[in-house]
Short mmCIF file of C-alpha atoms in Angstrom, two decimals:
data_model
loop_
_atom_site.label_atom_id
_atom_site.label_comp_id
_atom_site.label_asym_id
_atom_site.label_seq_id
_atom_site.Cartn_x
_atom_site.Cartn_y
_atom_site.Cartn_z
CA MET A 1 158.10 71.89 -75.35
CA TYR A 2 161.01 69.52 -75.52
CA LYS A 3 160.51 65.79 -75.78
CA GLN A 4 162.21 63.82 -73.05
CA LYS A 5 165.18 62.04 -74.50
CA LYS A 6 164.68 58.30 -74.42
CA GLU A 7 167.24 56.52 -72.27
CA ARG A 8 169.62 54.33 -74.22
CA ARG A 9 169.06 50.62 -73.71
CA THR A 10 171.63 48.93 -71.49
CA ARG A 11 173.35 45.70 -72.46
CA ALA A 12 173.47 43.96 -69.11
CA ARG A 13 172.44 40.68 -70.72
CA TYR A 14 175.86 40.35 -72.35
CA GLY A 15 177.60 40.62 -68.99
CA VAL A 16 175.36 37.84 -67.70
CA LEU A 17 176.23 35.76 -70.75
CA ALA A 18 179.94 36.20 -69.99
CA LEU A 19 179.38 34.82 -66.48
CA VAL A 20 177.53 31.80 -67.85
CA PHE A 21 180.32 31.27 -70.40
CA ILE A 22 182.86 30.98 -67.58
CA ASN A 23 180.54 28.62 -65.67
CA VAL A 24 180.44 26.32 -68.71
CA ILE A 25 184.23 26.35 -69.11
CA ILE A 26 184.64 25.24 -65.48
CA ASN A 27 181.81 22.74 -65.85
CA TYR A 28 183.48 21.00 -68.77
CA MET A 29 186.95 21.28 -67.29
CA ASP A 30 185.74 19.17 -64.36
CA ARG A 31 183.97 16.72 -66.65
CA SER A 32 186.95 16.18 -68.92
CA ASN A 33 189.92 16.28 -66.53
CA ILE A 34 189.31 12.57 -66.00
CA SER A 35 190.10 11.91 -69.67
CA VAL A 36 193.45 13.67 -69.36
CA ALA A 37 194.24 11.79 -66.15
CA ALA A 38 193.00 8.42 -67.44
CA THR A 39 196.25 6.93 -68.78
CA SER A 40 198.42 7.74 -65.74
CA MET A 41 195.59 7.12 -63.29
CA GLY A 42 194.79 3.77 -64.89
CA LYS A 43 198.38 2.61 -64.53
CA ASP A 44 198.74 3.81 -60.93
CA LEU A 45 195.46 2.22 -59.83
CA ALA A 46 195.81 -0.87 -62.09
CA LEU A 47 192.47 -0.27 -63.86
CA SER A 48 191.31 -2.34 -66.85
CA SER A 49 189.75 -0.74 -69.95
CA VAL A 50 186.31 -1.87 -68.75
CA GLN A 51 186.90 -0.25 -65.34
CA VAL A 52 188.07 2.95 -67.02
CA GLY A 53 184.89 2.91 -69.11
CA LEU A 54 182.81 2.51 -65.95
CA ILE A 55 184.62 5.41 -64.28
CA PHE A 56 184.09 7.55 -67.37
CA SER A 57 180.36 6.72 -67.23
CA ALA A 58 179.92 7.23 -63.48
CA PHE A 59 179.45 10.96 -63.92
CA GLY A 60 176.56 10.28 -66.30
CA TRP A 61 174.67 7.93 -63.97
CA ALA A 62 174.07 10.56 -61.33
CA TYR A 63 173.97 13.50 -63.75
CA SER A 64 171.22 11.91 -65.82
CA ALA A 65 169.21 10.62 -62.86
CA LEU A 66 169.05 14.10 -61.30
CA GLN A 67 168.30 16.15 -64.40
CA ILE A 68 164.54 16.26 -63.81
CA PRO A 69 164.80 17.15 -60.09
CA GLY A 70 167.57 19.59 -61.05
CA GLY A 71 165.35 21.33 -63.59
CA TRP A 72 162.54 21.58 -61.08
CA MET A 73 164.91 22.99 -58.43
CA VAL A 74 166.02 25.70 -60.87
CA ASP A 75 162.36 26.72 -61.33
CA ARG A 76 161.84 26.77 -57.57
CA PHE A 77 165.05 28.31 -56.15
CA GLY A 78 166.32 30.34 -59.10
CA PRO A 79 169.68 30.48 -60.93
CA ARG A 80 171.67 32.52 -58.41
CA VAL A 81 171.43 30.08 -55.51
CA MET A 82 171.34 26.90 -57.57
CA TYR A 83 174.46 27.69 -59.58
CA ALA A 84 176.46 28.77 -56.53
CA VAL A 85 175.60 25.57 -54.64
CA SER A 86 176.11 23.39 -57.71
CA LEU A 87 179.50 24.92 -58.59
CA CYS A 88 180.86 24.67 -55.05
CA THR A 89 179.77 21.08 -54.42
CA TRP A 90 180.89 19.60 -57.75
CA SER A 91 184.24 21.38 -57.34
CA LEU A 92 184.68 19.83 -53.88
CA ALA A 93 183.97 16.40 -55.36
CA THR A 94 186.57 17.13 -58.06
CA LEU A 95 189.16 18.16 -55.50
CA PHE A 96 188.65 14.97 -53.45
CA GLN A 97 189.30 12.84 -56.55
CA GLY A 98 192.94 13.78 -56.08
CA PHE A 99 193.01 11.72 -52.87
CA THR A 100 191.39 8.48 -54.08
CA LYS A 101 193.09 5.12 -53.56
CA GLY A 102 191.22 2.83 -55.95
CA PHE A 103 188.34 2.10 -58.30
CA ALA A 104 185.51 2.33 -55.74
CA GLY A 105 186.50 5.73 -54.33
CA LEU A 106 187.03 7.24 -57.76
CA PHE A 107 183.74 5.80 -59.05
CA GLY A 108 181.88 7.25 -56.07
CA LEU A 109 183.38 10.72 -56.46
CA ARG A 110 182.60 10.77 -60.18
CA LEU A 111 179.00 9.92 -59.24
CA ALA A 112 179.05 12.88 -56.82
CA THR A 113 180.47 15.20 -59.48
CA GLY A 114 177.66 14.24 -61.85
CA ALA A 115 175.01 14.67 -59.17
CA PHE A 116 176.15 18.16 -58.23
CA GLU A 117 176.52 19.28 -61.86
CA ALA A 118 172.97 18.17 -62.69
CA PRO A 119 171.28 21.59 -62.34
CA ALA A 120 173.92 23.41 -64.44
CA PHE A 121 172.50 23.29 -67.97
CA PRO A 122 168.83 23.66 -66.98
CA THR A 123 170.06 26.73 -65.09
CA ASN A 124 171.89 28.02 -68.19
CA ASN A 125 168.69 27.60 -70.19
CA ARG A 126 166.62 29.38 -67.53
CA ILE A 127 169.07 32.31 -67.48
CA VAL A 128 169.13 32.73 -71.28
CA THR A 129 165.34 32.37 -71.51
CA SER A 130 165.00 35.16 -68.93
CA TRP A 131 167.69 37.48 -70.27
CA PHE A 132 167.39 37.18 -74.08
CA PRO A 133 164.61 37.74 -76.63
CA ASP A 134 163.75 34.95 -79.07
CA ASN A 135 165.71 36.39 -82.00
CA GLU A 136 168.97 36.55 -79.98
CA ARG A 137 168.61 33.28 -78.12
CA ALA A 138 170.42 30.94 -80.54
CA SER A 139 173.44 33.28 -80.50
CA ALA A 140 173.32 33.38 -76.70
CA VAL A 141 173.09 29.59 -76.47
CA ALA A 142 175.94 29.31 -78.99
CA MET A 143 178.10 31.68 -76.96
CA TYR A 144 177.75 29.87 -73.67
CA THR A 145 177.86 26.44 -75.31
CA SER A 146 181.09 27.46 -77.03
CA GLY A 147 182.59 27.63 -73.56
CA GLN A 148 182.68 23.86 -73.43
CA PHE A 149 184.66 23.72 -76.69
CA VAL A 150 186.97 26.70 -76.35
CA GLY A 151 187.64 25.78 -72.75
CA LEU A 152 188.58 22.25 -73.71
CA ALA A 153 190.52 23.35 -76.80
CA PHE A 154 192.82 25.57 -74.78
CA LEU A 155 192.60 23.67 -71.50
CA THR A 156 193.40 20.20 -72.85
CA PRO A 157 197.11 21.00 -73.39
CA VAL A 158 197.12 23.08 -70.19
CA LEU A 159 195.63 20.22 -68.17
CA ALA A 160 198.12 17.81 -69.76
CA THR A 161 200.96 20.15 -68.72
CA ILE A 162 199.58 20.50 -65.16
CA GLN A 163 199.46 16.73 -64.89
CA HIS A 164 203.00 16.47 -66.26
CA TYR A 165 204.31 18.60 -63.39
CA THR A 166 201.91 17.79 -60.53
CA GLY A 167 200.67 14.30 -61.41
CA TRP A 168 197.08 13.26 -61.98
CA ARG A 169 196.23 13.88 -58.31
CA GLY A 170 197.44 17.47 -58.52
CA LEU A 171 195.33 17.94 -61.63
CA PHE A 172 192.12 17.15 -59.74
CA ILE A 173 193.07 19.29 -56.73
CA ILE A 174 193.91 22.38 -58.80
CA THR A 175 190.79 22.20 -60.98
CA GLY A 176 188.63 21.71 -57.89
CA ILE A 177 190.01 24.81 -56.16
CA ILE A 178 189.31 26.95 -59.26
CA GLY A 179 185.62 25.99 -59.20
CA ILE A 180 185.20 26.67 -55.47
CA VAL A 181 186.58 30.20 -55.85
CA TRP A 182 184.38 30.91 -58.89
CA SER A 183 181.21 29.73 -57.08
CA LEU A 184 181.65 32.57 -54.58
CA ILE A 185 182.18 35.11 -57.35
CA TRP A 186 179.01 33.92 -59.14
CA TYR A 187 176.85 34.31 -56.01
CA LEU A 188 178.15 37.82 -55.37
CA VAL A 189 177.70 39.06 -58.96
CA TYR A 190 174.65 37.39 -60.60
CA ARG A 191 171.07 38.68 -60.34
CA ASP A 192 167.87 37.82 -62.26
CA PRO A 193 166.78 40.55 -64.71
CA ASP A 194 163.95 41.87 -62.50
CA LYS A 195 166.41 42.23 -59.58
CA SER A 196 169.50 43.46 -61.40
CA ARG A 197 170.74 47.01 -60.87
CA LYS A 198 172.69 46.89 -64.14
CA VAL A 199 169.66 46.67 -66.44
CA ASN A 200 167.34 49.58 -67.25
CA LYS A 201 163.65 49.61 -68.21
CA GLU A 202 164.43 49.90 -71.93
CA GLU A 203 166.46 46.71 -71.94
CA LEU A 204 163.87 44.87 -69.83
CA SER A 205 161.13 45.96 -72.21
CA TYR A 206 163.19 44.91 -75.25
CA ILE A 207 163.82 41.45 -73.77
CA GLU A 208 160.22 40.89 -72.71
CA GLN A 209 158.59 42.16 -75.89
CA GLY A 210 160.91 39.85 -77.83
CA GLY A 211 159.72 36.78 -75.92
CA GLY A 212 162.15 36.70 -72.99
CA LEU A 213 160.58 35.53 -69.74
CA VAL A 214 161.78 38.46 -67.63
CA ASN A 215 159.10 37.96 -65.02
CA PRO A 216 157.15 34.78 -65.82
CA LYS A 217 153.48 34.84 -64.90
CA GLY A 218 152.95 33.49 -61.45
CA LYS A 219 156.67 33.23 -60.79
CA GLU A 220 156.32 33.97 -57.07
CA ASN A 221 153.70 31.26 -56.61
CA GLN A 222 155.41 28.90 -59.01
CA GLU A 223 158.58 28.84 -56.96
CA LYS A 224 156.61 27.59 -53.97
CA GLU A 225 154.87 24.75 -55.82
CA LYS A 226 155.72 21.11 -55.34
CA LEU A 227 156.72 18.96 -58.26
CA LYS A 228 153.58 17.52 -59.87
CA TRP A 229 153.45 14.29 -61.85
CA SER A 230 151.10 16.05 -64.27
CA ASP A 231 153.89 18.54 -65.04
CA LEU A 232 156.29 15.72 -65.83
CA LYS A 233 153.64 14.02 -67.97
CA GLU A 234 153.21 17.28 -69.90
CA THR A 235 156.91 17.34 -70.80
CA LEU A 236 156.72 13.74 -72.07
CA SER A 237 153.53 13.98 -74.13
CA HIS A 238 154.59 15.96 -77.20
CA ARG A 239 156.21 14.49 -80.33
CA LYS A 240 158.27 17.59 -81.06
CA LEU A 241 159.76 17.44 -77.58
CA TRP A 242 160.69 13.80 -78.11
CA GLY A 243 162.37 14.84 -81.35
CA ILE A 244 164.71 17.21 -79.55
CA TYR A 245 165.20 14.76 -76.65
CA LEU A 246 166.40 11.96 -78.94
CA GLY A 247 168.42 14.39 -81.03
CA GLN A 248 170.20 15.57 -77.88
CA PHE A 249 171.14 11.99 -77.05
CA ALA A 250 172.84 11.76 -80.44
CA VAL A 251 174.62 15.12 -80.10
CA ASN A 252 175.91 14.12 -76.66
CA SER A 253 177.11 10.74 -77.93
CA THR A 254 179.76 12.37 -80.12
CA LEU A 255 180.54 14.91 -77.40
CA TRP A 256 181.12 12.24 -74.75
CA PHE A 257 183.48 10.29 -76.96
CA PHE A 258 185.65 13.40 -77.11
CA LEU A 259 185.23 14.13 -73.39
CA THR A 260 186.27 10.65 -72.32
CA TRP A 261 187.93 8.23 -74.74
CA PHE A 262 189.49 10.58 -77.33
CA PRO A 263 192.89 11.19 -75.61
CA THR A 264 193.11 7.49 -74.73
CA TYR A 265 192.29 6.61 -78.35
CA LEU A 266 195.19 8.76 -79.57
CA VAL A 267 197.70 7.49 -77.00
CA GLU A 268 196.87 3.80 -76.62
CA TYR A 269 195.28 2.94 -79.97
CA ARG A 270 197.19 5.31 -82.27
CA GLY A 271 200.53 5.37 -80.46
CA LEU A 272 200.98 9.11 -79.84
CA ASP A 273 202.93 10.39 -76.83
CA PHE A 274 200.84 12.04 -74.13
CA ILE A 275 201.97 15.66 -74.46
CA LYS A 276 201.70 15.56 -78.26
CA SER A 277 198.24 14.03 -78.02
CA GLY A 278 197.21 16.87 -75.69
CA PHE A 279 197.96 19.46 -78.37
CA LEU A 280 196.48 17.42 -81.22
CA ALA A 281 193.36 16.76 -79.16
CA SER A 282 192.79 20.51 -78.96
CA LEU A 283 192.26 20.85 -82.74
CA PRO A 284 188.81 19.16 -82.89
CA PHE A 285 187.69 21.25 -79.91
CA LEU A 286 188.74 24.44 -81.71
CA ALA A 287 186.77 23.28 -84.76
CA ALA A 288 183.73 22.60 -82.56
CA PHE A 289 184.09 26.09 -81.06
CA VAL A 290 184.02 27.61 -84.55
CA GLY A 291 181.10 25.38 -85.49
CA VAL A 292 178.88 26.37 -82.58
CA LEU A 293 179.50 30.10 -83.12
CA ILE A 294 178.74 29.81 -86.84
CA SER A 295 175.61 27.85 -86.01
CA GLY A 296 174.26 30.35 -83.48
CA PHE A 297 174.92 33.52 -85.42
CA VAL A 298 173.77 32.11 -88.77
CA SER A 299 170.62 30.74 -87.13
CA ASP A 300 169.74 34.10 -85.57
CA TYR A 301 170.60 35.92 -88.81
CA MET A 302 168.16 33.67 -90.67
CA ALA A 303 165.49 34.26 -88.04
CA LYS A 304 165.90 38.06 -88.23
CA ARG A 305 165.65 37.84 -92.03
CA GLY A 306 162.21 36.28 -91.76
CA VAL A 307 163.17 32.64 -92.24
CA SER A 308 160.91 30.37 -90.17
CA MET A 309 162.21 29.36 -86.74
CA GLY A 310 162.01 25.72 -87.80
CA VAL A 311 164.39 26.22 -90.73
CA ALA A 312 166.64 28.69 -88.87
CA ARG A 313 167.14 26.42 -85.85
CA LYS A 314 166.96 22.93 -87.33
CA THR A 315 169.16 23.40 -90.43
CA PRO A 316 172.46 23.83 -88.53
CA ILE A 317 171.57 21.02 -86.13
CA ILE A 318 170.75 18.49 -88.86
CA THR A 319 173.77 19.52 -90.97
CA GLY A 320 176.04 19.17 -87.95
CA LEU A 321 174.76 15.72 -87.06
CA LEU A 322 175.31 14.53 -90.63
CA LEU A 323 178.87 15.90 -90.59
CA SER A 324 179.54 14.04 -87.33
CA ILE A 325 179.23 10.76 -89.24
CA ALA A 326 182.69 11.60 -90.68
CA ILE A 327 184.21 10.17 -87.49
CA ILE A 328 183.99 6.74 -89.16
CA GLY A 329 186.56 7.90 -91.73
CA ALA A 330 189.32 7.66 -89.11
CA ASN A 331 188.99 3.88 -89.35
CA TYR A 332 190.34 3.93 -92.90
CA VAL A 333 193.50 6.01 -92.46
CA ASP A 334 196.78 5.52 -90.56
CA ASN A 335 198.39 8.93 -91.05
CA THR A 336 198.12 11.05 -87.88
CA ALA A 337 197.13 14.18 -89.82
CA MET A 338 194.27 12.34 -91.55
CA ILE A 339 193.04 10.84 -88.29
CA ILE A 340 192.87 14.31 -86.75
CA PHE A 341 191.24 15.63 -89.95
CA PHE A 342 188.29 13.23 -89.69
CA MET A 343 187.99 13.83 -85.96
CA THR A 344 188.02 17.58 -86.57
CA ILE A 345 185.26 17.40 -89.20
CA ALA A 346 183.16 15.25 -86.88
CA PHE A 347 183.55 17.60 -83.93
CA PHE A 348 183.00 20.68 -86.09
CA GLY A 349 179.67 19.06 -86.95
CA ASN A 350 179.00 18.46 -83.28
CA GLY A 351 179.57 22.17 -82.68
CA LEU A 352 177.12 23.09 -85.45
CA ALA A 353 174.53 20.85 -83.84
CA SER A 354 175.03 22.25 -80.34
CA ILE A 355 172.43 25.07 -80.40
CA THR A 356 169.79 22.52 -79.41
CA TRP A 357 169.05 24.37 -76.14
CA SER A 358 167.62 27.25 -78.20
CA LEU A 359 164.78 24.92 -79.19
CA VAL A 360 164.06 24.06 -75.56
CA SER A 361 163.71 27.78 -74.87
CA GLN A 362 161.26 28.26 -77.73
CA ILE A 363 159.24 25.04 -77.56
CA ALA A 364 158.84 24.35 -73.83
CA PRO A 365 155.60 25.36 -72.07
CA GLN A 366 156.24 28.75 -70.47
CA ARG A 367 155.63 27.55 -66.90
CA LEU A 368 157.82 24.46 -67.35
CA VAL A 369 160.98 25.79 -69.03
CA GLY A 370 163.22 24.47 -66.24
CA LEU A 371 161.51 21.09 -65.99
CA THR A 372 161.49 20.62 -69.78
CA GLY A 373 165.18 21.48 -69.81
CA GLY A 374 165.70 18.86 -67.12
CA VAL A 375 163.95 16.14 -69.15
CA PHE A 376 165.83 17.23 -72.30
CA ASN A 377 169.16 17.04 -70.51
CA PHE A 378 168.21 13.79 -68.74
CA ILE A 379 167.59 11.94 -71.99
CA GLY A 380 170.57 13.59 -73.68
CA SER A 381 172.79 12.74 -70.72
CA LEU A 382 172.03 9.05 -70.99
CA ALA A 383 174.72 9.19 -73.68
CA SER A 384 177.26 9.99 -70.96
CA ILE A 385 176.42 6.61 -69.39
CA ILE A 386 175.92 4.42 -72.44
CA VAL A 387 178.68 5.69 -74.74
CA PRO A 388 181.74 5.39 -72.44
CA ILE A 389 180.72 1.89 -71.29
CA ALA A 390 179.86 0.72 -74.81
CA ILE A 391 183.20 1.97 -76.13
CA GLY A 392 185.03 0.23 -73.28
CA TYR A 393 183.49 -3.07 -74.32
CA LEU A 394 183.78 -2.49 -78.07
CA ALA A 395 187.48 -1.64 -77.76
CA LYS A 396 188.55 -4.20 -75.16
CA GLY A 397 189.96 -6.53 -77.84
CA GLY A 398 192.36 -3.80 -78.98
CA ASN A 399 190.33 -2.73 -82.03
CA PHE A 400 188.74 0.74 -81.76
CA ALA A 401 187.04 0.71 -85.20
CA PRO A 402 183.65 -0.66 -84.01
CA ALA A 403 183.47 2.12 -81.42
CA LEU A 404 183.80 4.84 -84.08
CA VAL A 405 181.13 3.17 -86.23
CA PHE A 406 178.87 3.15 -83.16
CA ILE A 407 179.31 6.93 -82.73
CA GLY A 408 178.65 7.59 -86.43
CA VAL A 409 175.43 5.55 -86.44
CA LEU A 410 174.13 7.47 -83.42
CA ALA A 411 174.79 10.77 -85.24
CA LEU A 412 172.69 9.56 -88.18
CA PHE A 413 169.92 8.55 -85.75
CA GLY A 414 169.94 12.08 -84.31
CA ALA A 415 169.64 13.73 -87.72
CA LEU A 416 166.65 11.52 -88.54
CA SER A 417 164.94 12.44 -85.26
CA TYR A 418 165.09 16.14 -86.17
CA ILE A 419 163.97 15.48 -89.75
CA LEU A 420 161.06 13.20 -88.87
CA LEU A 421 159.84 14.20 -85.38
CA VAL A 422 160.37 17.93 -84.77
CA GLY A 423 157.68 19.92 -86.54
CA LYS A 424 156.91 23.63 -86.38
CA VAL A 425 159.03 25.47 -83.84
CA GLU A 426 156.60 27.26 -81.52
CA ARG A 427 155.93 27.32 -77.80
CA ILE A 428 153.72 24.47 -76.65
CA ALA A 429 150.54 25.67 -74.98
CA GLU A 430 149.45 23.73 -71.91
CA LYS A 431 145.89 22.53 -71.54
CA GLY A 432 143.79 25.46 -70.46
CA ASP A 433 145.86 28.03 -72.35
CA GLY A 434 143.33 28.06 -75.15
CA GLY A 435 146.00 26.99 -77.60
CA LYS A 436 147.54 30.46 -77.65
CA ARG A 437 151.06 31.51 -77.02
CA PRO A 438 151.32 33.43 -73.71
CA ASN A 439 151.25 37.22 -73.95
CA LEU A 440 154.74 38.36 -73.00
CA SER A 441 154.38 42.03 -73.88
CA HIS A 442 153.88 43.27 -70.35
CA HIS A 443 155.01 42.51 -66.82
CA ALA A 444 152.78 40.12 -64.89
#
């Protein structure tokens, strides 16, 4: 008798990861286009530095406020629908920014952009948790997170060039149209693993046996449940979760400096011309792209070699946060190359620290992955409100040095939160689970 040849495992999860990567590029393009437009827009609309800071922060007000509802909606409606709706609506808000006449209209549309982007990263986390086993998850998170850096690295000079030829209004219109088109493509192509025709049983089994939540227990009933206060309380009652929440605030503080004030810092406070600053601004983003890839692949390599998940995940994050403190060094140099050097080291560190979502995937209670991701992103996203406004006030006298010290201190705070608060990396068992990790070795 001949043994039946075992079917080779498909690799559909990598195609899904490529789709998420593009989503993240568009997501960050529409967050950061305001920073490219800021100088010209500010002059045309006669905006003060404090008003510019408020506009920069407007995105964060709505984005942060809707993280928890956004995470819950991902759990209820699933990634396919939520991402399509989110992409289309935030892209429409981006497009309409090209038609604004003053501070109020622009502020309102940035609020709308933040509101509609709110489900995006909880959705990314839900997708990777469903499609990837534990020992590949940091690499997967690194790959899609790198989209924010590689997109910005290459898009910053492109966006500056688009603005040069079409004006800041044309910049918003063009970037908005791109997102609307992609939202339709996403809806037509993406499927969850248990509904995808591109994945075979061998790959599904590999993902699930490795800890991926291919078909979470009670998923059908879960998606019909209403949001419970007890669920929210659960996500706020664990010290290790607070460790990653506070650490994410620190990681996002450095990120939001680069997403908002960095081009303005180079042009207005360091005297570079706009086109040149667009190309120089791309260097720290390239460094962050390299950093996040190194972080993800080294972390997974360590995990596969038997190093504890705590060491494998936390070491790159803590190292990266400590490197981000180098941003303060720019205060002590006047040479353009040295300024960019310190900025590049700081953002490389931010890239190293950006695999934080892998810890959400591995620590969150199984039933509450989306909601935990929402809380995580809510607290982290408070940086998108606080940092742009704080910098606007710190720099209003014409001296940017206090703002860079502020960013460096927050990075140190984040490193300490991971060192002192996050303990053993393991999935939190809800009350009634018997303190055991859920059995993921079979379909529910």
